[in-house]
């Protein structure tokens, strides 16, 4: 059974703190993604990675960085958390370009982050 | 970039009713998925359907790629079907999906 896990379901941090959100997948997928979801704005891509140590900016990368040191793990880092980063964060993974179909994207359970 | 629209934005049904959700996209796509987001926020894969028709129990989906739309059918709805249904598409393998705004479904007992 495919599985994407995230380190926390709920997280409360203070403004200015450094925040790490971790995502682990056990499907040997090459591509991993971080999205945030906000009411009225839908799901927006923050960053994605298509290989170890590789990263690409998504639609809203400002205020975030990522790290992918191992194939199964993709971390999202908020260097100095701000209240406007309060949101639901969703991690996902899928196979590489050209992989045998179907090439579905699978999501983790999400992390609800509150920045006070 | 590619645009994805979903309709209706909100839908309220009595338990047992049938419904059809629609997804329109502005350009040709290589991949299309339907997801259900449950009340706890988890996105559950329903269908991977870039073209054709698939069925899974009470749910079925049809994508007409040449006309740039997909339909999700829910029959004999149950309260557990409540949540938000998202359509997501992409144009090239390995890249991210673009999500529609979702349809919020409420099934009343």
Short mmCIF file of C-alpha atoms in Angstrom, two decimals:
data_model
loop_
_atom_site.label_atom_id
_atom_site.label_comp_id
_atom_site.label_asym_id
_atom_site.label_seq_id
_atom_site.Cartn_x
_atom_site.Cartn_y
_atom_site.Cartn_z
CA UNK A 1 0.00 0.00 0.00
CA UNK A 2 1.43 3.35 -1.06
CA UNK A 3 2.25 5.72 1.73
CA UNK A 4 3.23 9.35 2.20
CA UNK A 5 3.68 10.46 5.80
CA UNK A 6 4.19 13.89 7.30
CA UNK A 7 5.95 14.57 10.58
CA UNK A 8 3.10 16.38 12.33
CA UNK A 9 -0.68 16.71 11.87
CA UNK A 10 -0.85 19.92 13.90
CA UNK A 11 1.90 22.40 14.70
CA UNK A 12 1.87 25.71 16.57
CA UNK A 13 4.87 28.02 16.28
CA UNK A 14 5.70 31.61 17.15
CA UNK A 15 6.60 34.38 14.72
CA UNK A 16 10.29 34.32 13.86
CA UNK A 17 10.84 30.65 14.70
CA UNK A 18 12.49 28.31 12.21
CA UNK A 19 10.07 25.56 11.25
CA UNK A 20 10.78 22.19 9.65
CA UNK A 21 8.07 20.13 8.00
CA UNK A 22 9.13 16.67 6.95
CA UNK A 23 7.65 14.31 4.40
CA UNK A 24 8.58 10.70 3.78
CA UNK A 25 7.37 8.40 1.00
CA UNK A 26 7.90 4.68 0.71
CA UNK A 27 7.10 4.26 -2.98
CA UNK A 28 10.59 5.00 -4.36
CA UNK A 29 9.14 8.00 -6.22
CA UNK A 30 11.49 10.41 -7.91
CA UNK A 31 9.29 13.51 -7.66
CA UNK A 32 8.13 15.13 -4.46
CA UNK A 33 6.06 18.26 -3.93
CA UNK A 34 5.04 20.72 -1.24
CA UNK A 35 1.71 22.55 -1.50
CA UNK A 36 -0.14 24.90 0.78
CA UNK A 37 -3.90 25.08 0.92
CA UNK A 38 -5.82 28.14 2.01
CA UNK A 39 -9.57 28.85 1.97
CA UNK A 40 -10.56 30.48 -1.30
CA UNK A 41 -7.10 30.03 -2.83
CA UNK A 42 -7.04 26.28 -3.38
CA UNK A 43 -3.83 24.26 -3.54
CA UNK A 44 -0.73 26.16 -4.53
CA UNK A 45 2.67 24.66 -5.27
CA UNK A 46 5.54 25.92 -3.13
CA UNK A 47 8.48 23.78 -4.30
CA UNK A 48 9.08 20.46 -5.93
CA UNK A 49 12.03 18.13 -6.35
CA UNK A 50 12.65 15.70 -9.19
CA UNK A 51 15.72 14.04 -7.71
CA UNK A 52 17.96 14.00 -4.68
CA UNK A 53 19.49 17.45 -4.05
CA UNK A 54 17.42 18.90 -6.92
CA UNK A 55 14.69 21.48 -6.40
CA UNK A 56 12.48 23.75 -8.46
CA UNK A 57 10.42 26.74 -7.35
CA UNK A 58 6.71 26.48 -7.64
CA UNK A 59 4.17 29.28 -7.70
CA UNK A 60 4.77 30.69 -4.21
CA UNK A 61 8.33 29.93 -3.01
CA UNK A 62 8.91 33.19 -1.14
CA UNK A 63 9.61 32.64 2.54
CA UNK A 64 10.29 28.92 2.10
CA UNK A 65 13.22 26.67 1.32
CA UNK A 66 13.46 22.91 0.84
CA UNK A 67 15.92 20.11 1.31
CA UNK A 68 16.14 16.67 -0.29
CA UNK A 69 19.16 14.75 0.92
CA UNK A 70 17.59 11.31 0.47
CA UNK A 71 15.21 10.07 -2.18
CA UNK A 72 12.44 9.22 0.27
CA UNK A 73 12.51 12.44 2.30
CA UNK A 74 11.58 16.02 1.35
CA UNK A 75 11.69 18.79 3.93
CA UNK A 76 10.03 22.19 3.83
CA UNK A 77 11.72 24.91 5.87
CA UNK A 78 10.26 28.18 7.04
CA UNK A 79 13.38 30.19 7.90
CA UNK A 80 11.50 32.76 9.98
CA UNK A 81 7.84 31.91 10.37
CA UNK A 82 5.28 34.65 9.90
CA UNK A 83 1.56 34.75 10.63
CA UNK A 84 0.73 34.74 6.91
CA UNK A 85 2.29 31.28 6.70
CA UNK A 86 -0.49 29.86 8.84
CA UNK A 87 -1.94 27.26 6.52
CA UNK A 88 -2.47 23.61 5.68
CA UNK A 89 0.69 22.10 4.16
CA UNK A 90 0.42 19.05 1.94
CA UNK A 91 3.24 16.87 0.66
CA UNK A 92 2.91 14.65 -2.41
CA UNK A 93 4.98 12.31 -4.53
CA UNK A 94 4.83 10.66 -7.95
CA UNK A 95 7.05 8.84 -10.45
CA UNK A 96 9.40 10.57 -12.84
CA UNK A 97 8.66 11.91 -16.30
CA UNK A 98 8.22 9.03 -18.71
CA UNK A 99 7.44 6.45 -16.04
CA UNK A 100 5.04 3.64 -16.85
CA UNK A 101 1.46 4.82 -16.61
CA UNK A 102 -0.55 5.46 -14.52
CA UNK A 103 1.62 8.14 -13.00
CA UNK A 104 -0.55 9.18 -10.10
CA UNK A 105 0.30 11.72 -7.47
CA UNK A 106 -0.19 10.60 -3.85
CA UNK A 107 -0.64 12.92 -0.90
CA UNK A 108 0.28 12.80 2.75
CA UNK A 109 -2.26 13.57 5.50
CA UNK A 110 -1.26 17.24 5.75
CA UNK A 111 0.12 19.46 8.51
CA UNK A 112 -2.00 22.29 9.90
CA UNK A 113 0.49 24.96 10.89
CA UNK A 114 -0.50 27.91 13.06
CA UNK A 115 1.97 30.76 13.50
CA UNK A 116 1.18 33.01 16.45
CA UNK B 1 -0.66 28.34 -17.91
CA UNK B 2 -3.44 25.83 -18.03
CA UNK B 3 -6.72 26.82 -16.35
CA UNK B 4 -8.96 24.37 -14.52
CA UNK B 5 -12.58 25.10 -13.64
CA UNK B 6 -14.95 22.99 -11.60
CA UNK B 7 -18.70 23.14 -11.25
CA UNK B 8 -20.78 23.47 -9.24
CA UNK B 9 -18.77 25.13 -6.47
CA UNK B 10 -21.15 23.80 -3.83
CA UNK B 11 -23.63 20.95 -3.82
CA UNK B 12 -26.05 19.80 -1.13
CA UNK B 13 -27.74 16.42 -1.50
CA UNK B 14 -29.98 14.13 0.47
CA UNK B 15 -28.54 10.72 1.20
CA UNK B 16 -29.30 8.36 -1.67
CA UNK B 17 -29.29 11.01 -4.39
CA UNK B 18 -27.04 10.97 -7.45
CA UNK B 19 -24.76 13.79 -8.59
CA UNK B 20 -22.44 14.84 -11.40
CA UNK B 21 -19.39 17.02 -10.88
CA UNK B 22 -17.66 18.66 -13.83
CA UNK B 23 -14.07 19.68 -14.55
CA UNK B 24 -13.15 21.83 -17.56
CA UNK B 25 -9.57 22.50 -18.59
CA UNK B 26 -8.19 25.01 -21.04
CA UNK B 27 -5.60 22.95 -22.91
CA UNK B 28 -4.73 19.38 -23.78
CA UNK B 29 -3.48 17.33 -20.83
CA UNK B 30 -1.42 14.22 -20.30
CA UNK B 31 -2.73 13.36 -16.87
CA UNK B 32 -5.94 13.97 -14.97
CA UNK B 33 -6.82 12.89 -11.47
CA UNK B 34 -9.88 13.22 -9.24
CA UNK B 35 -9.35 13.52 -5.49
CA UNK B 36 -11.65 13.59 -2.49
CA UNK B 37 -10.54 15.68 0.46
CA UNK B 38 -12.11 14.34 3.63
CA UNK B 39 -13.03 16.49 6.63
CA UNK B 40 -9.61 15.83 8.17
CA UNK B 41 -7.84 17.32 5.15
CA UNK B 42 -6.49 14.14 3.60
CA UNK B 43 -6.57 14.00 -0.19
CA UNK B 44 -7.71 10.57 -1.33
CA UNK B 45 -7.06 9.39 -4.89
CA UNK B 46 -10.31 8.52 -6.65
CA UNK B 47 -9.40 8.16 -10.32
CA UNK B 48 -6.46 8.55 -12.61
CA UNK B 49 -8.28 9.18 -15.88
CA UNK B 50 -6.62 11.19 -18.69
CA UNK B 51 -9.19 9.71 -21.07
CA UNK B 52 -12.01 7.19 -21.18
CA UNK B 53 -14.31 5.91 -18.46
CA UNK B 54 -13.63 4.15 -15.18
CA UNK B 55 -15.84 2.88 -12.40
CA UNK B 56 -15.14 2.09 -8.77
CA UNK B 57 -18.19 1.05 -6.80
CA UNK B 58 -20.67 3.92 -6.59
CA UNK B 59 -18.25 6.30 -8.27
CA UNK B 60 -17.41 6.58 -11.92
CA UNK B 61 -15.55 9.09 -14.06
CA UNK B 62 -15.39 9.99 -17.72
CA UNK B 63 -12.83 12.19 -19.44
CA UNK B 64 -13.36 13.47 -22.98
CA UNK B 65 -9.88 14.75 -23.69
CA UNK B 66 -10.72 16.13 -27.15
CA UNK B 67 -13.41 18.36 -25.60
CA UNK B 68 -11.35 19.19 -22.51
CA UNK B 69 -13.64 18.08 -19.74
CA UNK B 70 -14.06 15.35 -17.18
CA UNK B 71 -17.11 14.25 -15.19
CA UNK B 72 -17.29 12.53 -11.82
CA UNK B 73 -20.51 10.65 -11.06
CA UNK B 74 -21.55 9.76 -7.54
CA UNK B 75 -24.52 7.45 -7.23
CA UNK B 76 -26.58 6.64 -4.12
CA UNK B 77 -24.64 9.22 -2.13
CA UNK B 78 -23.78 8.60 1.52
CA UNK B 79 -22.89 11.04 4.29
CA UNK B 80 -19.30 9.81 4.11
CA UNK B 81 -19.11 11.20 0.57
CA UNK B 82 -19.15 14.71 2.03
CA UNK B 83 -16.03 16.80 1.50
CA UNK B 84 -14.34 18.63 -1.32
CA UNK B 85 -13.71 17.03 -4.71
CA UNK B 86 -10.75 18.25 -6.71
CA UNK B 87 -9.83 17.74 -10.31
CA UNK B 88 -6.11 18.10 -11.14
CA UNK B 89 -4.37 18.09 -14.52
CA UNK B 90 -0.89 18.37 -15.90
CA UNK B 91 0.59 18.80 -19.35
CA UNK B 92 3.90 17.07 -18.95
CA UNK B 93 5.08 14.12 -16.97
CA UNK B 94 7.17 14.85 -13.91
CA UNK B 95 5.75 18.30 -13.44
CA UNK B 96 3.19 19.35 -10.91
CA UNK B 97 -0.53 19.10 -11.23
CA UNK B 98 -2.68 22.19 -11.54
CA UNK B 99 -5.70 21.92 -9.30
CA UNK B 100 -9.20 23.17 -9.86
CA UNK B 101 -10.93 25.16 -7.11
CA UNK B 102 -12.94 22.13 -6.00
CA UNK B 103 -16.60 21.25 -5.50
CA UNK B 104 -17.78 21.13 -1.89
CA UNK B 105 -20.30 18.33 -1.44
CA UNK B 106 -22.53 18.01 1.60
CA UNK B 107 -24.66 14.87 1.89
CA UNK B 108 -27.42 15.19 4.46
CA UNK B 109 -28.85 12.19 6.35
#
